[in-house]
Coordinates of C-alpha atoms and ligand atoms in Angstrom, one line a residue:
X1 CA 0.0 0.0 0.0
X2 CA 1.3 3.5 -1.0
X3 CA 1.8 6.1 1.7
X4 CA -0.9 7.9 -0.1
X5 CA -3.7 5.2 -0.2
X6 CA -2.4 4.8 3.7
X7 CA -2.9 8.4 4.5
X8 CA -6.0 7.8 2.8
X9 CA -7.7 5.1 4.5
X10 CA -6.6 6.6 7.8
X11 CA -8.6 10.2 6.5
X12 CA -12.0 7.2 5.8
X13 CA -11.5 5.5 9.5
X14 CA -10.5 8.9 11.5
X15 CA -14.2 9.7 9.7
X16 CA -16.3 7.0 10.6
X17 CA -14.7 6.9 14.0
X18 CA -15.8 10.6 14.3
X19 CA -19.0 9.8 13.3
X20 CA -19.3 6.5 15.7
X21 CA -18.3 8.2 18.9
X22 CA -20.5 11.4 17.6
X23 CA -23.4 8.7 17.5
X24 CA -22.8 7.5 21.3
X25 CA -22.6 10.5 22.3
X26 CA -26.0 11.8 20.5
X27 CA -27.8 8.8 21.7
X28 CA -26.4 8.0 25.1
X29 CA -26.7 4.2 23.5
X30 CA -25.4 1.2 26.3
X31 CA -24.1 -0.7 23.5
X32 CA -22.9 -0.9 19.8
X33 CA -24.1 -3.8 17.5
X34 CA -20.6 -4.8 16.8
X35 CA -20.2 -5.4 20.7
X36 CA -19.0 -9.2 20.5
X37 CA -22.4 -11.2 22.8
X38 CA -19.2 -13.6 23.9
X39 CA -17.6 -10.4 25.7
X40 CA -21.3 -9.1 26.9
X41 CA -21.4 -12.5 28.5
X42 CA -18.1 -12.4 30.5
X43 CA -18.3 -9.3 31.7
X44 CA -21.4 -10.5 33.0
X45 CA -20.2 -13.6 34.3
X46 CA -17.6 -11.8 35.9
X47 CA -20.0 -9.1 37.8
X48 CA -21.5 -10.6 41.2
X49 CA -23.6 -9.2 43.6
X50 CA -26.3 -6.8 43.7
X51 CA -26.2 -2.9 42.8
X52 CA -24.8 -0.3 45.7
X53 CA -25.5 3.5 44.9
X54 CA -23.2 4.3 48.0
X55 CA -19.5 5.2 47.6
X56 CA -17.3 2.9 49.0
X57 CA -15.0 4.0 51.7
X58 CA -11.2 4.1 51.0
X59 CA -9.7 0.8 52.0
X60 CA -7.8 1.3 55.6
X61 CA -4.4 0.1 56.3
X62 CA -5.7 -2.2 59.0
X63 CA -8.2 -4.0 56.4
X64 CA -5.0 -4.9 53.9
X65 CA -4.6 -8.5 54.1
X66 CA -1.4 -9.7 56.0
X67 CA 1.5 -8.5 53.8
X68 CA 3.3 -12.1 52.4
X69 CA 4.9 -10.8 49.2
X70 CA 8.5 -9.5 48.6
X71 CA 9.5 -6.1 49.5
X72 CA 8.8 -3.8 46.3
X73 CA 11.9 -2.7 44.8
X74 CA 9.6 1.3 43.9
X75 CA 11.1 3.5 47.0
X76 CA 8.6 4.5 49.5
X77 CA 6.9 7.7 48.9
X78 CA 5.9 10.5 51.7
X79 CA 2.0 10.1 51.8
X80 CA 0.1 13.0 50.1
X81 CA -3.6 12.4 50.0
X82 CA -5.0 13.4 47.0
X83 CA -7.6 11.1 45.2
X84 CA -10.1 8.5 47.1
X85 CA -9.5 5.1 46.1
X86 CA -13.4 3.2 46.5
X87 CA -14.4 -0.6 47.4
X88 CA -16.4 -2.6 48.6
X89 CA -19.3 -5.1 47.6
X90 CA -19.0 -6.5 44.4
X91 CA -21.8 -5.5 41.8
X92 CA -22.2 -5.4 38.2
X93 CA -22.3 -1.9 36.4
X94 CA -23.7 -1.5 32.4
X95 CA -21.6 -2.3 29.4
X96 CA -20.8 0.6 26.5
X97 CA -19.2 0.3 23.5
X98 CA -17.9 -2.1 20.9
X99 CA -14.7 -3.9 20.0
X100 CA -13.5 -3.4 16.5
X101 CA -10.0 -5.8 15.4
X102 CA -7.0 -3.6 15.4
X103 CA -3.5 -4.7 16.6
X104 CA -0.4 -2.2 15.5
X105 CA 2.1 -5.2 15.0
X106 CA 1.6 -4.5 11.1
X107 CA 3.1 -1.4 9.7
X108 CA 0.2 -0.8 7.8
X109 CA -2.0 -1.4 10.9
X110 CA 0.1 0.8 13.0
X111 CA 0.2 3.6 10.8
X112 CA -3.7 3.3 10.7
X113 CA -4.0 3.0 14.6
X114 CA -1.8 5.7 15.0
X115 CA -4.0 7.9 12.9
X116 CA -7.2 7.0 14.9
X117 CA -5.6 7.4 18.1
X118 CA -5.0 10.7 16.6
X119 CA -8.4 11.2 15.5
X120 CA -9.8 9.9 18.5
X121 CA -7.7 12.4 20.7
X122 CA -9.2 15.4 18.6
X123 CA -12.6 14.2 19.3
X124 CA -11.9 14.1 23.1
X125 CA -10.1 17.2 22.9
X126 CA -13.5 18.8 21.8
X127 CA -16.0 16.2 24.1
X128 CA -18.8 18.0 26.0
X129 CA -20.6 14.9 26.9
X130 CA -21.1 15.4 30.4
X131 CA -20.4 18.2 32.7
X132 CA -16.7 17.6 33.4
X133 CA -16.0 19.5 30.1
X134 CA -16.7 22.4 32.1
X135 CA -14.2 22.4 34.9
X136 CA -11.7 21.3 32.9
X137 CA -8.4 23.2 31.5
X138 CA -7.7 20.4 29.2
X139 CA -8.9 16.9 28.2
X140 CA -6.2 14.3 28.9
X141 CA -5.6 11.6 26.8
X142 CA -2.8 9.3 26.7
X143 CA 0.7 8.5 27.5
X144 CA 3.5 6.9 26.6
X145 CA 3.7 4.6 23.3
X146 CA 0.3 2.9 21.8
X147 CA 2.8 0.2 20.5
X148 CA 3.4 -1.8 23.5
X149 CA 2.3 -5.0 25.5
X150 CA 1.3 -3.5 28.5
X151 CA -1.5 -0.7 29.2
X152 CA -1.9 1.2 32.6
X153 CA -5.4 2.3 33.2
X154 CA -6.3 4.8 36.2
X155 CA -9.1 6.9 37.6
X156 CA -9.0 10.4 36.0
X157 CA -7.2 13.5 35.2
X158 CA -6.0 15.4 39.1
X159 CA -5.1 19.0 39.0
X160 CA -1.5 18.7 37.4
X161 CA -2.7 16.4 35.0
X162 CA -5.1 18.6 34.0
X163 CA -2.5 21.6 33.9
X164 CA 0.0 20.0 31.9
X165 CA -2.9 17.5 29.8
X166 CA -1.0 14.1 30.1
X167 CA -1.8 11.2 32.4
X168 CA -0.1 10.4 35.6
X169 CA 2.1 13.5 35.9
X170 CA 1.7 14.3 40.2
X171 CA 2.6 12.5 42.9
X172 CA 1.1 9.3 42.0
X173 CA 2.3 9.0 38.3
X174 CA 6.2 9.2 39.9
X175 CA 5.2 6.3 42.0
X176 CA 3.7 4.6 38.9
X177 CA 6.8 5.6 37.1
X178 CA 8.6 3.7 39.7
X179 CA 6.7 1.1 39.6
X180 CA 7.0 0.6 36.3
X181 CA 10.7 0.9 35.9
X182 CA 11.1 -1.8 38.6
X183 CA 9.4 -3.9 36.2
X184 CA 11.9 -3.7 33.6
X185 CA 9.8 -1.1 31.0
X186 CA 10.7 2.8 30.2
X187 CA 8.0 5.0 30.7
X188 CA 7.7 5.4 26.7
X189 CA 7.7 1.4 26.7
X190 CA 3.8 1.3 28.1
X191 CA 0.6 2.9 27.3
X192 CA -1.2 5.0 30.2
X193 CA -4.6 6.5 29.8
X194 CA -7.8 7.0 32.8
X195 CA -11.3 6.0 32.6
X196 CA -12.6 9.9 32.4
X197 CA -10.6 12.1 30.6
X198 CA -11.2 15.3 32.5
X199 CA -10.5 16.4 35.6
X200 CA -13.7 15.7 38.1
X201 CA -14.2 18.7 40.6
X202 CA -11.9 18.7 43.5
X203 CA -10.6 15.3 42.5
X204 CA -14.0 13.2 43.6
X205 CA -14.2 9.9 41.9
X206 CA -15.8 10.4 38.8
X207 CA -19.8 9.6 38.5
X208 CA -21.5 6.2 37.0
X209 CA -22.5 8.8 34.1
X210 CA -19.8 10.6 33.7
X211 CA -18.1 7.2 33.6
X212 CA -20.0 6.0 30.7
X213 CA -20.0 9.4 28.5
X214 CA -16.2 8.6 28.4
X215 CA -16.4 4.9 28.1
X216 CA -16.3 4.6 24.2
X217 CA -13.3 6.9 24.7
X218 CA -10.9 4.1 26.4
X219 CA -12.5 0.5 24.8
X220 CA -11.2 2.6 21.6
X221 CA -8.0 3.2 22.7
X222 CA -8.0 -0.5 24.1
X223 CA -8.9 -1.9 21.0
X224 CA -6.4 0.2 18.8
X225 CA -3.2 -0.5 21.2
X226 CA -4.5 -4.6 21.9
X227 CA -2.4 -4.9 24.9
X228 CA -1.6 -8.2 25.9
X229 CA -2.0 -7.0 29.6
X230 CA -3.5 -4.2 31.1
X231 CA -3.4 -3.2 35.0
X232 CA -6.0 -2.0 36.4
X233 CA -5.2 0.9 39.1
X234 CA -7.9 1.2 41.8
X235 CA -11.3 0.9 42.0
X236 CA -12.9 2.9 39.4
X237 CA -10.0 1.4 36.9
X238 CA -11.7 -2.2 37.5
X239 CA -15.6 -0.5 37.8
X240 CA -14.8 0.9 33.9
X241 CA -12.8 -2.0 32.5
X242 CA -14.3 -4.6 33.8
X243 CA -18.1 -3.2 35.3
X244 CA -17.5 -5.1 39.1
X245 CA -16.3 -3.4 42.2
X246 CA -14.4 -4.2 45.4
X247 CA -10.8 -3.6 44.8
X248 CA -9.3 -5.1 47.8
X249 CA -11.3 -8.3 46.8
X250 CA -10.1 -8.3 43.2
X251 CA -6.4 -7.3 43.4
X252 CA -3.7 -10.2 42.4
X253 CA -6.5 -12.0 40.6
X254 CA -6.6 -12.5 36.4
X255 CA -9.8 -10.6 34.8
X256 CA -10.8 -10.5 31.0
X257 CA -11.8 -7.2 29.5
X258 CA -14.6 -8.1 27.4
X259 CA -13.6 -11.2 27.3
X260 CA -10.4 -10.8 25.1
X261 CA -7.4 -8.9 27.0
X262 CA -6.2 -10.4 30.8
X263 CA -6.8 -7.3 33.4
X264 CA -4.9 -7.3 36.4
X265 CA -6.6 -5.4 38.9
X266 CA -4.3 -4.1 41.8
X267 CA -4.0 -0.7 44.3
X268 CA -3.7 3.1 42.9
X269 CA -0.5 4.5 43.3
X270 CA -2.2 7.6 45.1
X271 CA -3.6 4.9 47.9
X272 CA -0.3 3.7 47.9
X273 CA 1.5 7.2 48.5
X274 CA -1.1 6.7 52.0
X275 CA -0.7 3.5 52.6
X276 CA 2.5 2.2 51.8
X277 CA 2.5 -0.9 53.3
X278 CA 0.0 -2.1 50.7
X279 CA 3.3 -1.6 47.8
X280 CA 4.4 -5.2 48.9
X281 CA 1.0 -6.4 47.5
X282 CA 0.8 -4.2 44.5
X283 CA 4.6 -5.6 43.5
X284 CA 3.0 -9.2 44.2
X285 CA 0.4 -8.2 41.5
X286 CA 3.0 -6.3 39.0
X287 CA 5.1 -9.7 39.2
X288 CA 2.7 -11.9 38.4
X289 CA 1.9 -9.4 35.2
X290 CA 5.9 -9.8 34.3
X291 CA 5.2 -13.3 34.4
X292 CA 2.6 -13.6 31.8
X293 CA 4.6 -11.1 29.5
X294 CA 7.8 -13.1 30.2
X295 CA 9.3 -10.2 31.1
X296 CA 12.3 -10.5 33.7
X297 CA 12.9 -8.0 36.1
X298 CA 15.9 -5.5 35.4
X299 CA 19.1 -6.0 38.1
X300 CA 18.4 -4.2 41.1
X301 CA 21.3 -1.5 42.0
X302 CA 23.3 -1.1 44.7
Ligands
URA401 N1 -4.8 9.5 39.1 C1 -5.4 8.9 38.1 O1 -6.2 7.9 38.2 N2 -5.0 9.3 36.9 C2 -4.2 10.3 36.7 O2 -3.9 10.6 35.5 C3 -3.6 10.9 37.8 C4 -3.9 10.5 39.0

């Protein structure tokens, strides 16, 4: 294929994505045709119990089960409280969105994902779905490289994520940055991206709602970058990927998003930053991640 009919076909699927997403949001729909039934079933499957309107309260350090793993080799952070981590009873939560086939291990197909991931971030940039579009300074997309192995999803945009419009930027992405150089990657090696992509008010966890407006948002970035793993950080990661709550239940066990990519739920970095004691469980969780990618961990220093 010439660079020209390439260029082409990534104008004719930037459009019809445009025009997708433009549909969701005009119709509020809970789900695409395209949405594979296998998928609709596991998620599903995987949601148990019965609905809970109340936020959950922030796990406590006393309630983290008896610490077992290996000391974490991410240096301990001084606490700073700045985003509420939820859990609690487990209960299912609707399903948005569809799953079209794209990997980027083709050139071709990369060039094409790239271009909708491009696409796709123009169309958030200029999202007014719900009313988070109006506190926001920015929308915040993505990070890192959308050809990669392993995808990092978290909560939402805080206040220096929506200054500076990337992902993970504060407190908690250095911890997540350390986290994820103890596992052997660069922070351009993996793919980072939240479950709302503007900042809710005063850092609250973001609304069912708002949750879904934004949902079409990451399946598509999902199924453009086709991880083979993504982590789940904190509660409202695992409520958006994978529609079930109760993160201190779910941590350190394999999920399926929509029945096709392993999820490995675990903690937030920002409930780490408060509760460091919980980073021995969290590395527990990132190894067994390095394990399914084959990935060895890098020589520790000193
Ligand atoms: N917490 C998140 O969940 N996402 C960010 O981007 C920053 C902090």
């Amino acid at each position: 294929m010439s660079s020209e009919e390439l260029r082409s076909e990534a104008r004719a699927i930037a459009g019809s994505l445009r025009a997708l997403l433009q549909q969701l949001v005009d119709t509020g729909a809970d789900a695409l045709p395209s949405e594979p039934a296998a998928a609709r079933r596991q998620a599903q499957a995987g949601a148990q119990g019965s609905p809970d309107p109340r936020r959950a309260e922030e796990p406590r350090p006393a309630t983290v089960a008896p610490t077992r793993a290996p000391k974490p080799p991410f240096a301990p952070s001084t606490p700073s409280p700045t985003r509420r981590e939820a859990h609690g009873e487990a209960r299912a939560l609707p399903v948005v969105g569809h799953a079209p086939e794209i990997t980027l291990d083709h050139p071709v197909e990369r060039e094409v994902g790239l271009a909708r991931l491009g696409a796709l971030e123009q169309l958030v940039a200029g999202c007014q779905a719900c009313a988070l579009h109006q506190g926001r300074t920015q929308t915040v997309f993505a990070r890192g490289t959308p050809v990669t192995e392993l995808m990092f999803v978290g909560e939402g945009p805080g206040a220096e994520e929506d200054a500076q419009g990337l992902p993970f930027v504060g407190k908690a992405g250095q911890l997540l940055d350390r986290m994820i150089a103890a596992m052997g990657y660069a922070p351009d090696e993996i793919y980072v991206a939240n479950v709302v992509k503007c900042r809710p008010p005063s850092n609250r966890k973001p609304e069912p709602p708002e949750m879904q407006a934004c949902e079409g948002y990451l399946h598509e970035q999902i199924a453009i970058v086709r991880p083979k793993v993504i982590v789940a950080l904190g509660a409202t990661a695992c409520e958006g990927l994978l529609k079930v709550s109760g993160i201190t239940r779910l941590r350190g066990t394999w999920r399926l998003y929509r029945g096709a990519i392993p999820v490995m739920p675990t903690f937030h970095p920002a409930y780490l930053l408060r509760t460091p004691e919980a980073k021995r469980d969290v590395w527990s969780d990132l190894q067994q991640v390095m394990a399914k990618l084959g990935k060895a961990p890098p020589p520790r220093r000193g």
